[in-house]
Short mmCIF file of C-alpha atoms in Angstrom, two decimals:
data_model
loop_
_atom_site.label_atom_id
_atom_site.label_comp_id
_atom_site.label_asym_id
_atom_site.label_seq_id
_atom_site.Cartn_x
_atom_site.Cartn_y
_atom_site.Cartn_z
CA UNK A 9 -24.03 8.97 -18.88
CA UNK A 10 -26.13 6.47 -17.27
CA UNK A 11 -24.23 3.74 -17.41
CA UNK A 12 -21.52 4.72 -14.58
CA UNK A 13 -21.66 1.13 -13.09
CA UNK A 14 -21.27 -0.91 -15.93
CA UNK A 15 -18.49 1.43 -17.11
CA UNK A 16 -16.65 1.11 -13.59
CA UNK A 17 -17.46 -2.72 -13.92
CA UNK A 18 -15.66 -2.80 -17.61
CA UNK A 19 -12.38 -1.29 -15.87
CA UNK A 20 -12.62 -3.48 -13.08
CA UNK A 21 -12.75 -6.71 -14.11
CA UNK A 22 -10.36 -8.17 -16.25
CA UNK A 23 -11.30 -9.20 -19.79
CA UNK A 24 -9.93 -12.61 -19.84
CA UNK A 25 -10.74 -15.84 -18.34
CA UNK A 26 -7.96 -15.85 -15.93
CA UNK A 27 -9.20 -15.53 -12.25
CA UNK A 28 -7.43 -12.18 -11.03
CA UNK A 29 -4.19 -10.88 -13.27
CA UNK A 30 -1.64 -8.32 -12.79
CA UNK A 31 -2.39 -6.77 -15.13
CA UNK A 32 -5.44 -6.60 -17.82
CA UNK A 33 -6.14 -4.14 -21.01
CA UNK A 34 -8.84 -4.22 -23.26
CA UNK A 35 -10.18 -2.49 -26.65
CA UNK A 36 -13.65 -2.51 -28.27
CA UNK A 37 -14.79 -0.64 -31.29
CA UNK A 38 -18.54 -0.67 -32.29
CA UNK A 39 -20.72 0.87 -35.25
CA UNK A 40 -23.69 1.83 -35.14
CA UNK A 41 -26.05 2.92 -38.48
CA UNK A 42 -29.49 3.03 -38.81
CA UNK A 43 -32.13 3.78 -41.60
CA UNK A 44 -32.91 7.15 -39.53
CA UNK A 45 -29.93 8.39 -41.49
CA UNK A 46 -27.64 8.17 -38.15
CA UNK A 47 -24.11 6.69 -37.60
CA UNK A 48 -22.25 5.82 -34.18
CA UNK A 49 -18.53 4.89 -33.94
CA UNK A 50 -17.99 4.01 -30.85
CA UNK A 51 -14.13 3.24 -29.56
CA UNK A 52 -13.12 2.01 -25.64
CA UNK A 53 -9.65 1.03 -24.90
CA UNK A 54 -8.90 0.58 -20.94
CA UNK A 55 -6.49 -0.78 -18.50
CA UNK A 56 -6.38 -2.23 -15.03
CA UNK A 57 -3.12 -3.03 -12.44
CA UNK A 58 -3.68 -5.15 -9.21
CA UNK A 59 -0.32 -2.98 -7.45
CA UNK A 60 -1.57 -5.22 -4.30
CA UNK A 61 -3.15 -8.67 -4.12
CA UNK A 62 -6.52 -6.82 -2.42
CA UNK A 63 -6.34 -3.58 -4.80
CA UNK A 64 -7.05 -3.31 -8.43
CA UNK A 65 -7.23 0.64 -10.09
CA UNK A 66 -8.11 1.43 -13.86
CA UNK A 67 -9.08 3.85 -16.26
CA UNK A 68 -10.40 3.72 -19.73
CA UNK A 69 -11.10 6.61 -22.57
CA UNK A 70 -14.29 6.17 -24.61
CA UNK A 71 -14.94 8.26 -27.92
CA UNK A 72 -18.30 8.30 -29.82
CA UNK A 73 -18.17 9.88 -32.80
CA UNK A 74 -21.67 10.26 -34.35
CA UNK A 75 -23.09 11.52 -37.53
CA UNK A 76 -26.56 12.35 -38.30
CA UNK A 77 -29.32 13.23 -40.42
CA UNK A 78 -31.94 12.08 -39.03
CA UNK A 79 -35.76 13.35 -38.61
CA UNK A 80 -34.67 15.47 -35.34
CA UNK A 81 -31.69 16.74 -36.61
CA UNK A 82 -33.67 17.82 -39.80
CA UNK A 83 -36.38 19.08 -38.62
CA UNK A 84 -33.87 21.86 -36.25
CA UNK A 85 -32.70 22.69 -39.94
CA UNK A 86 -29.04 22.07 -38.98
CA UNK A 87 -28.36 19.94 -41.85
CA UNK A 88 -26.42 16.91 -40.45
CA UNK A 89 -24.60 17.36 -37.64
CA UNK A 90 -21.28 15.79 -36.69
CA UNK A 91 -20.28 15.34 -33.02
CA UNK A 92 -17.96 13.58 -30.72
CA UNK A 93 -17.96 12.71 -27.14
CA UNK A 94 -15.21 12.06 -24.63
CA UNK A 95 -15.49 10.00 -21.59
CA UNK A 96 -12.66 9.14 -19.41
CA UNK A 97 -13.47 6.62 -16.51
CA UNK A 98 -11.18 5.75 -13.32
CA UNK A 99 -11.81 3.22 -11.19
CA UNK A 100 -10.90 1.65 -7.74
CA UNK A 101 -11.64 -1.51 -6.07
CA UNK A 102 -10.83 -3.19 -2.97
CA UNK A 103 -11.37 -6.68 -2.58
CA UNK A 104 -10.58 -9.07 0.39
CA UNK A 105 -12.07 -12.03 1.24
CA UNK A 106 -15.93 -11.90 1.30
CA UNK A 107 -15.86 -8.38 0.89
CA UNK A 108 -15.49 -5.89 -2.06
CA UNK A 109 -15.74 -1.71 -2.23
CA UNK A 110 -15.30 0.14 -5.83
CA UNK A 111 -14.78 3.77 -6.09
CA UNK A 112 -15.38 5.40 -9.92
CA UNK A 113 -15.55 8.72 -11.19
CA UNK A 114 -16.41 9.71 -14.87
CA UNK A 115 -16.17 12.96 -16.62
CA UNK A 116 -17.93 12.82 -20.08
CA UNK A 117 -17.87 15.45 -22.13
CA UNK A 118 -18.97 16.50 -25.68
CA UNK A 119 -19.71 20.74 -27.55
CA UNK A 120 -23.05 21.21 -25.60
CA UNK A 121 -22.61 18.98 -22.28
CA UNK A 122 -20.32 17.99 -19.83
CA UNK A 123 -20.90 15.46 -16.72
CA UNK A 124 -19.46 14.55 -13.46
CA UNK A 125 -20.70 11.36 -12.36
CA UNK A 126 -19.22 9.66 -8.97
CA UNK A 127 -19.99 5.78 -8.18
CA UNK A 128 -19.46 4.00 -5.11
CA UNK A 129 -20.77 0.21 -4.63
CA UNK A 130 -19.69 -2.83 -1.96
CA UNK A 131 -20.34 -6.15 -2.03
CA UNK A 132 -20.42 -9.18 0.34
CA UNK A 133 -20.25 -13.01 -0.08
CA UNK A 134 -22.46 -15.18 2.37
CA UNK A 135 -23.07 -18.72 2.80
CA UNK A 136 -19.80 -19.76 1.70
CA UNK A 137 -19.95 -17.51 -1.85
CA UNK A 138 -23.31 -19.02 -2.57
CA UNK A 139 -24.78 -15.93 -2.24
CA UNK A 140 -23.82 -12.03 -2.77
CA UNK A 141 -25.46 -9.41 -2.17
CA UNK A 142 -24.67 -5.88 -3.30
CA UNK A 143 -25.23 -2.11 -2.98
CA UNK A 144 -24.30 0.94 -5.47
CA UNK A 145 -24.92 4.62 -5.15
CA UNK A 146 -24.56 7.10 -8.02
CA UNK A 147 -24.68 10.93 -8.50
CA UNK A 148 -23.51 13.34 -11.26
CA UNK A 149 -24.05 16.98 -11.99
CA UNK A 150 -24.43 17.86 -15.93
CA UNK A 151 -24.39 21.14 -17.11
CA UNK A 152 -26.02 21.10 -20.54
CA UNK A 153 -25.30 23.79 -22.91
CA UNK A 154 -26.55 24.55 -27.18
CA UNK A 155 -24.59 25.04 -30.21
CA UNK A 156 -24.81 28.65 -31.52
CA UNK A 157 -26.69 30.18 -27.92
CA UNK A 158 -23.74 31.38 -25.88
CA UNK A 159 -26.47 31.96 -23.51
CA UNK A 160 -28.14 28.52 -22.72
CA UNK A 161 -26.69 27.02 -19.64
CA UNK A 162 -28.74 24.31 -17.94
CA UNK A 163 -28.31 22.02 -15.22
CA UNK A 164 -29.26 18.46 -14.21
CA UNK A 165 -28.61 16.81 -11.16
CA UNK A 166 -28.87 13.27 -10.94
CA UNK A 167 -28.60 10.64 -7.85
CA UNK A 168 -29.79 6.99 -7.52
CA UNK A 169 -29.12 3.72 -6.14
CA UNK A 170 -29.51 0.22 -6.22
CA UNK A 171 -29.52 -3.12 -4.56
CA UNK A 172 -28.49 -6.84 -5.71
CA UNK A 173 -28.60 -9.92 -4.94
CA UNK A 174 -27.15 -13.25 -6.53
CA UNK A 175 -27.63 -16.68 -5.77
CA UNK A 176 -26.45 -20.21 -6.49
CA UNK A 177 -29.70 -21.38 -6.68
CA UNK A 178 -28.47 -25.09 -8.04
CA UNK A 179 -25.78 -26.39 -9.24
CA UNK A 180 -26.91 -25.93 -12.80
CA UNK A 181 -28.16 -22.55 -11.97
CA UNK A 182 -27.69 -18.86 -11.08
CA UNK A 183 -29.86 -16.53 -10.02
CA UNK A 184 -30.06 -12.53 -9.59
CA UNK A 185 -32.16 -9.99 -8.36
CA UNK A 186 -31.77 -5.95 -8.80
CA UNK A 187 -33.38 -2.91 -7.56
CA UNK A 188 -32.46 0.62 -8.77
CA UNK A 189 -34.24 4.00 -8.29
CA UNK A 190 -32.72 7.26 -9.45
CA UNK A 191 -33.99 10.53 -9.21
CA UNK A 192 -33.18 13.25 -11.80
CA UNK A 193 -33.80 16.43 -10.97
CA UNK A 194 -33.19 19.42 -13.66
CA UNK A 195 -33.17 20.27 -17.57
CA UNK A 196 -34.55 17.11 -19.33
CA UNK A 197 -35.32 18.11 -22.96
CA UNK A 198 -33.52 18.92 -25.80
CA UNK A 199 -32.78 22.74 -26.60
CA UNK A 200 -32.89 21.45 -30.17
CA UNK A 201 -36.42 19.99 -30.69
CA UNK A 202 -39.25 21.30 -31.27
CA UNK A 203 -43.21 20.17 -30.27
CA UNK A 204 -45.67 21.58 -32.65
CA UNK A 205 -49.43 22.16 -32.05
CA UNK A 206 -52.61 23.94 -33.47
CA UNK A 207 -51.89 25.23 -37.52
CA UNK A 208 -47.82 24.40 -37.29
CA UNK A 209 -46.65 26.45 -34.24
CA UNK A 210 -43.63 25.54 -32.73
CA UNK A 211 -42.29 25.57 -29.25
CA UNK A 212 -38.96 24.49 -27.90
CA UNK A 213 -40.25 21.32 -25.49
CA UNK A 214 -40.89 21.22 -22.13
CA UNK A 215 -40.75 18.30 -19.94
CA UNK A 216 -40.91 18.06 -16.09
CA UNK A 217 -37.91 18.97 -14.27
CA UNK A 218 -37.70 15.69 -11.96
CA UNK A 219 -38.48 11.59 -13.06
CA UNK A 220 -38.11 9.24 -10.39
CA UNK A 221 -36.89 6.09 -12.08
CA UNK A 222 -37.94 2.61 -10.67
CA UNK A 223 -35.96 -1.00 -12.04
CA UNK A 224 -36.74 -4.65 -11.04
CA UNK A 225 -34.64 -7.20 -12.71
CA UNK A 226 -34.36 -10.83 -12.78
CA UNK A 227 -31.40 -13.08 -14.32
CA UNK A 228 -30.72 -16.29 -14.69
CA UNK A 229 -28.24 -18.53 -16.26
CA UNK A 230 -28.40 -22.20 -16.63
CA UNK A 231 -25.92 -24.73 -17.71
CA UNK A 232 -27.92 -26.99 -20.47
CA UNK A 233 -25.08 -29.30 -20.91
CA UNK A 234 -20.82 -29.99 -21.32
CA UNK A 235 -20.29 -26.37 -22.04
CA UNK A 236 -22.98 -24.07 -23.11
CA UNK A 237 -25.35 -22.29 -20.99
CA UNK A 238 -28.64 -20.13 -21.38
CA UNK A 239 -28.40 -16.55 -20.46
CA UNK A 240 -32.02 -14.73 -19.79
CA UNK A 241 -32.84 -11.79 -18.47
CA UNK A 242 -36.42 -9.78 -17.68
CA UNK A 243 -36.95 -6.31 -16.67
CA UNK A 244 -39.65 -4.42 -15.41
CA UNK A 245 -39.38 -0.34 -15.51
CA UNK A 246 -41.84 2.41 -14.64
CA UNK A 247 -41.32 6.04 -13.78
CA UNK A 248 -43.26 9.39 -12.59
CA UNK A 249 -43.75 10.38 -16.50
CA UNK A 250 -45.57 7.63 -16.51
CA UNK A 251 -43.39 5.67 -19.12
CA UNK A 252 -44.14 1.93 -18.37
CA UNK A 253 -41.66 -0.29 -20.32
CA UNK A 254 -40.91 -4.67 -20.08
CA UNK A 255 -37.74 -5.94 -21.25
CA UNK A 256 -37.02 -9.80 -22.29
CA UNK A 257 -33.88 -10.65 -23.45
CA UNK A 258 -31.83 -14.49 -24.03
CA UNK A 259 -28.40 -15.79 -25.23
CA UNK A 260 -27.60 -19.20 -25.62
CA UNK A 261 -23.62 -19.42 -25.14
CA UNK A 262 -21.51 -22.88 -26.61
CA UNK A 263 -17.94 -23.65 -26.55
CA UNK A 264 -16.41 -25.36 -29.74
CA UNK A 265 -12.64 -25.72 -28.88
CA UNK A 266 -11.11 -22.53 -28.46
CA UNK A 267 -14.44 -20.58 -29.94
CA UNK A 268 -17.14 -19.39 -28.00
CA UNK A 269 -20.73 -18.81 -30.00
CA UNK A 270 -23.39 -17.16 -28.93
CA UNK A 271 -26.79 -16.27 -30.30
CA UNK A 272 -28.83 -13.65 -28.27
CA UNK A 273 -32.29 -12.32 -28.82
CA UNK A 274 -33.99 -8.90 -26.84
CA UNK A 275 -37.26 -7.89 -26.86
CA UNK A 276 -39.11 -4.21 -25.51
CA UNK A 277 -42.37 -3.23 -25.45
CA UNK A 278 -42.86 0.83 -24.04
CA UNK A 279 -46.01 2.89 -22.80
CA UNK A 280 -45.39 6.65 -23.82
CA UNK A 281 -44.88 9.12 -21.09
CA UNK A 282 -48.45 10.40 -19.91
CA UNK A 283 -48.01 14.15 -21.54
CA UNK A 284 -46.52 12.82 -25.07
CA UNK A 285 -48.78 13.05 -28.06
CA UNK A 286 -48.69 12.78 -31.36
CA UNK A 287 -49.69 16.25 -32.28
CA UNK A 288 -51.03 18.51 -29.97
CA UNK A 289 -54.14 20.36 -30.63
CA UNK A 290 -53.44 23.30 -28.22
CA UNK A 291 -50.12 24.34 -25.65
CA UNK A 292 -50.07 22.21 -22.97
CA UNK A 293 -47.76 22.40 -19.67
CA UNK A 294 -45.27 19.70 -20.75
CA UNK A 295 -45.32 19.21 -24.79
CA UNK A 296 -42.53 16.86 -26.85
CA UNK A 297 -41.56 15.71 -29.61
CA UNK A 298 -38.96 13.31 -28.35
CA UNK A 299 -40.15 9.48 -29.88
CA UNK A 300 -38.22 7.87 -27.32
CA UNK A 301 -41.01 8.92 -24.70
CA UNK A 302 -43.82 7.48 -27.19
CA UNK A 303 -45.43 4.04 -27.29
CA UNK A 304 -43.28 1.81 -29.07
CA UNK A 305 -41.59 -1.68 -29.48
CA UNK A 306 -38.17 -2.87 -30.17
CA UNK A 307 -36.35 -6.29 -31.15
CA UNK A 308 -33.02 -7.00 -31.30
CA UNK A 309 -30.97 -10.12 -32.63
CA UNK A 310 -27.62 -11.05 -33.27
CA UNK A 311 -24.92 -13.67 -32.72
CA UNK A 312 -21.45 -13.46 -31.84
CA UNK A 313 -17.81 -15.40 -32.13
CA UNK A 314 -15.32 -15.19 -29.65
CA UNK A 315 -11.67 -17.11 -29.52
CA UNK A 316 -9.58 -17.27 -26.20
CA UNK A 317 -6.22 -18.82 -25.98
CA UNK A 318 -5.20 -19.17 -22.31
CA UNK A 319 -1.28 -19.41 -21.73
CA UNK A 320 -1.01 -19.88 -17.94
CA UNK A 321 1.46 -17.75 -16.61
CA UNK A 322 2.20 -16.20 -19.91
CA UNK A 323 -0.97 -14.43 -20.27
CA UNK A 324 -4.59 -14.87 -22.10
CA UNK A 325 -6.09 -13.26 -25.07
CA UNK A 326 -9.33 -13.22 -26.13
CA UNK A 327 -10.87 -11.29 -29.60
CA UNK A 328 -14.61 -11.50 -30.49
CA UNK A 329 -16.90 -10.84 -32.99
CA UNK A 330 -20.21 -9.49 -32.84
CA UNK A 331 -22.93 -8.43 -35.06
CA UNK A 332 -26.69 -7.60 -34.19
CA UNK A 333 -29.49 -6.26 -36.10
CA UNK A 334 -32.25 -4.15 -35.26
CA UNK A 335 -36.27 -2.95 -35.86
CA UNK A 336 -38.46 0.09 -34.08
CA UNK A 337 -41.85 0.35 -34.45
CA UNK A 338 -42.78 3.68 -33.22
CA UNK A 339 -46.93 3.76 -33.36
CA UNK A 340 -47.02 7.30 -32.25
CA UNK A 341 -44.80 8.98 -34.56
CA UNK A 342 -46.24 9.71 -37.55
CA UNK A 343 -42.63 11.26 -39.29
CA UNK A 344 -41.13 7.43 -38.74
CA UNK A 345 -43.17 4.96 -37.97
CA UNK A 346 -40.21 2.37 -37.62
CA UNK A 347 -36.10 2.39 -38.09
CA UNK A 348 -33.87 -0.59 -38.46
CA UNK A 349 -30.60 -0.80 -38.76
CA UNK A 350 -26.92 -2.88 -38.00
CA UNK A 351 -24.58 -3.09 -35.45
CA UNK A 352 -21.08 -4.55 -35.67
CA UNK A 353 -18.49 -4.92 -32.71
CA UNK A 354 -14.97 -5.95 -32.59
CA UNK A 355 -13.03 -6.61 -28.94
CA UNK A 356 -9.93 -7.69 -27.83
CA UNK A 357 -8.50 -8.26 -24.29
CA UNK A 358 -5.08 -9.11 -22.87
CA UNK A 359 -4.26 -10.08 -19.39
CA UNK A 360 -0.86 -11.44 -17.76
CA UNK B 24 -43.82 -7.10 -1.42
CA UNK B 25 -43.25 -8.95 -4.22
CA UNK B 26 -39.47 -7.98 -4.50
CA UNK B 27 -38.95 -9.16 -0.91
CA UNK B 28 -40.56 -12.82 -1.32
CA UNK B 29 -38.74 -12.91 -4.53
CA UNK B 30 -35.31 -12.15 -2.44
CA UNK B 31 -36.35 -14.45 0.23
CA UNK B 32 -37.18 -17.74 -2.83
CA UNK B 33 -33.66 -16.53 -3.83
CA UNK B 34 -31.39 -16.27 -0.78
CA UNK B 35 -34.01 -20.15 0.66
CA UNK B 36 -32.73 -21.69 -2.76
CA UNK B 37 -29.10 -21.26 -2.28
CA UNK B 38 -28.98 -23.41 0.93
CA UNK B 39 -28.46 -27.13 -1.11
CA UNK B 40 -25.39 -25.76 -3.16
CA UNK B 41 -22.22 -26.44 -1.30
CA UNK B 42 -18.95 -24.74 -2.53
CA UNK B 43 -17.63 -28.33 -4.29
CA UNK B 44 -20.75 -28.39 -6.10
CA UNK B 45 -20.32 -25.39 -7.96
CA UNK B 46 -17.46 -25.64 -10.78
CA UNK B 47 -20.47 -25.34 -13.40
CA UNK B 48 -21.37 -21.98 -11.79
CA UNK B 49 -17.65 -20.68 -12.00
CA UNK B 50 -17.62 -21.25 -15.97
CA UNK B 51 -17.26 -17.88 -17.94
CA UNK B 52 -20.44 -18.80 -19.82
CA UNK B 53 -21.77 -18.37 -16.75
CA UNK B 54 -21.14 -15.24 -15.34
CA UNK B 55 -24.29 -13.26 -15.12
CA UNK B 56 -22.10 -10.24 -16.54
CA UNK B 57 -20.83 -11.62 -19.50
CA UNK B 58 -17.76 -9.32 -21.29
CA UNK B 59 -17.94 -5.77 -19.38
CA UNK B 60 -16.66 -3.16 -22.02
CA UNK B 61 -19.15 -5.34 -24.57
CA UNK B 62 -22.14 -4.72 -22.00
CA UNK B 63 -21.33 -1.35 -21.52
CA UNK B 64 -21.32 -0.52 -25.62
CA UNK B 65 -24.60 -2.61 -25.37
CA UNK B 66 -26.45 -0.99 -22.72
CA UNK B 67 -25.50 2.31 -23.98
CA UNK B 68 -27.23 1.42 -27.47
CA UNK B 69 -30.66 0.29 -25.54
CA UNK B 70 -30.64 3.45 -23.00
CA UNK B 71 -29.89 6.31 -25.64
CA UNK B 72 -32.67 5.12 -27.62
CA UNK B 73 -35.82 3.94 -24.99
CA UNK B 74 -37.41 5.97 -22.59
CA UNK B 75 -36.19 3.17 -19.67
CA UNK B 76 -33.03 2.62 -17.72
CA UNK B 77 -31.22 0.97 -14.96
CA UNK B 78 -31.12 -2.67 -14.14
CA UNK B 79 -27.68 -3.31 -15.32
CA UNK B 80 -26.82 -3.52 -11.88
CA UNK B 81 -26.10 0.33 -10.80
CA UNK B 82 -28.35 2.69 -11.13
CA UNK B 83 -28.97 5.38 -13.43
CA UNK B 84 -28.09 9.11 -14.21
CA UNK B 85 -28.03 11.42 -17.08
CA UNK B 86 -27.48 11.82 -20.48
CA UNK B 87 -26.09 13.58 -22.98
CA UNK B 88 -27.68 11.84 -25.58
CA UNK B 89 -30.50 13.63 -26.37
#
């Protein structure tokens, strides 16, 4: 997966408002469904213990259970498909004083691929906590397999890292800057699709075997007023398929009592990878059919509803609500030109 | 270039902020990483279905979403 950090991150810190508890646990279920005929249940439960007052470990167990019949999946002539993946995350972190080091390894799994991914990251607090800067380092192995071709066994290697850093820029105001590069080296494409060229021929896809990824990001959060604050993000992205993408994104977050509402907006414009095309008129060196390496645009909106009772010492809960909703417009692919769809999450989280 | 002035505006503009003047900052609404296990769902939504990824604040691997 390549979302090791964020994963580690969702073990790591506890889910409630409470500064640092013993002990924390958490469950989300999301679904997914789009007009492309697709389906994604996703479920996360996970847990964290602080056995020391520096050391907090965790683990959490993610499922997605997806079922399809969309254009890809068609056009393979499988039918729909049905498929679920297991990922199982376990986490470290040491924290003292203006220092912090976090340890995770994931194992993901699922009938044609399994991963190992390892994380470590540190952190460090300056000028009195006003500002933090931090480091991560990634790297997994995948070995990527296909349904009914006992023979196909690929490989992908992948490695990155990145760099952070966060400032109190006011007192109203938070800033945060992030690097990442990653490297991938290996078996990129799908043994499933298909790129067709000339009168109808078709050819399993070939894309190059290593993409050097390249991330700037900006945040920043203000406080407008009592309590509510404006969340925005932007995000700049380029890599050596020459994919080019921009990502905009705001949420505008106001207490009401014991409620928390939120109303969030994202925005993504992409430029396709530099050997895509729509059809191809003759073989080429690198040829796919994969839409998600076209020139396209996405928006998403949504709002959520969160309630948090804080007993003290007794503990905190907190359930929310969330529901979003969704449009592609893919300008390059002929077979769907957009897809829209619905997403609808449910989380809870207890800490004492 | 660009990346390192913007670091350098970032870390210069912290300086006025004193720890007693930050209680806004510490709010929940706040935090720049909002619920964890909600991001992660989210983030794994956006990066199975565009061609970009990373900038969550680690960086970025495979996939076996394809």
């Amino acid at each position: 997966m390549r979302l090791q950090l964020i994963a580690a991150l969702a073990i790591a810190a506890p889910p409630t408002a409470r500064a640092d508890p013993e002990v924390a646990a958490s469950a989300r279920i999301g679904v997914y469904a789009d007009s492309d005929h697709t389906t994604v249940t996703t479920t996360a439960v996970a847990a964290s213990a602080r056995p020391t007052d520096a050391l907090r470990l965790g683990a959490q167990y993610l499922a997605d259970a997806v079922s399809s019949a969309s254009i890809d999946v068609v056009s393979s002539a499988t039918g729909r498909i049905h498929e679920l993946r297991h990922e199982v995350t376990t986490t470290a972190r040491y924290h003292r004083g203006d220092h912090a080091l976090g340890a995770a390894y994931l194992y993901s799994v699922e009938h044609d691929w399994a991963s190992h991914t390892l994380v470590l990251d540190a952190s460090r607090d300056l000028a009195q906590h006003a500002v933090t800067i931090g480091v991560a380092v990634t790297g997994g192995i995948n070995a990527i397999g296909k349904v009914g071709d006992p023979d196909l066994h690929r490989r992908l290697v992948t490695g990155g890292g990145d760099a952070s850093v966060t400032v109190a820029a006011s007192r109203r105001d938070l800033l945060q800057l992030d690097l990442g590069v990653a490297l991938l080296d290996g078996y990129q494409a799908s043994p499933y699709r298909f790129a067709v060229y000339g009168d109808l021929r078709a050819v399993f896809e070939t894309v190059p075997r290593a993409r050097l990824r390249q991330v700037i990001a900006l945040r920043w959060n203000h406080q407008l007023f009592a309590d509510s604050a404006l969340r925005t993000q932007l995000r700049g992205y380029r890599d050596s398929w020459g994919i080019v993408s921009i990502t905009g994104a705001a949420a505008y977050v106001v207490g009401v009592g014991d409620f928390d509402v939120d109303l969030h907006v994202r925005g993504y414009a992409q430029r396709e990878a530099r050997f895509y095309r729509a059809t191809y008129a003759a073989p080429m060196p690198y040829m796919t059919a994969d839409r998600e390496l076209s020139r396209f645009v996405d928006g998403f909106a949504g709002a959520g509803l969160a309630w948090r009772r804080d007993a003290g010492d007794a503990g905190a809960l907190r359930i929310d609500l969330k529901v979003d909703g969704f449009a592609f417009a893919f300008s390059q692919v002929p077979a769907m030109p957009s897809r829209s769809g619905m997403i609808v999450e449910l989380g809870v989280g207890l800490s004492w | 270039m660009t990346a390192l002035l913007a670091i350098g505006a970032l870390v210069a503009g912290c300086a006025h902020v004193k720890p007693w003047q930050r209680e806004r900052l510490a709010k929940a609404k706040m935090q720049l990483s909002g619920d964890a296990q909600a991001t992660e769902l989210e983030q794994h939504v956006y990066e199975s279905r565009e061609g970009s990824a990373g900038g969550t604040g680690g960086a970025g691997g495979g996939c076996g979403c394809n």
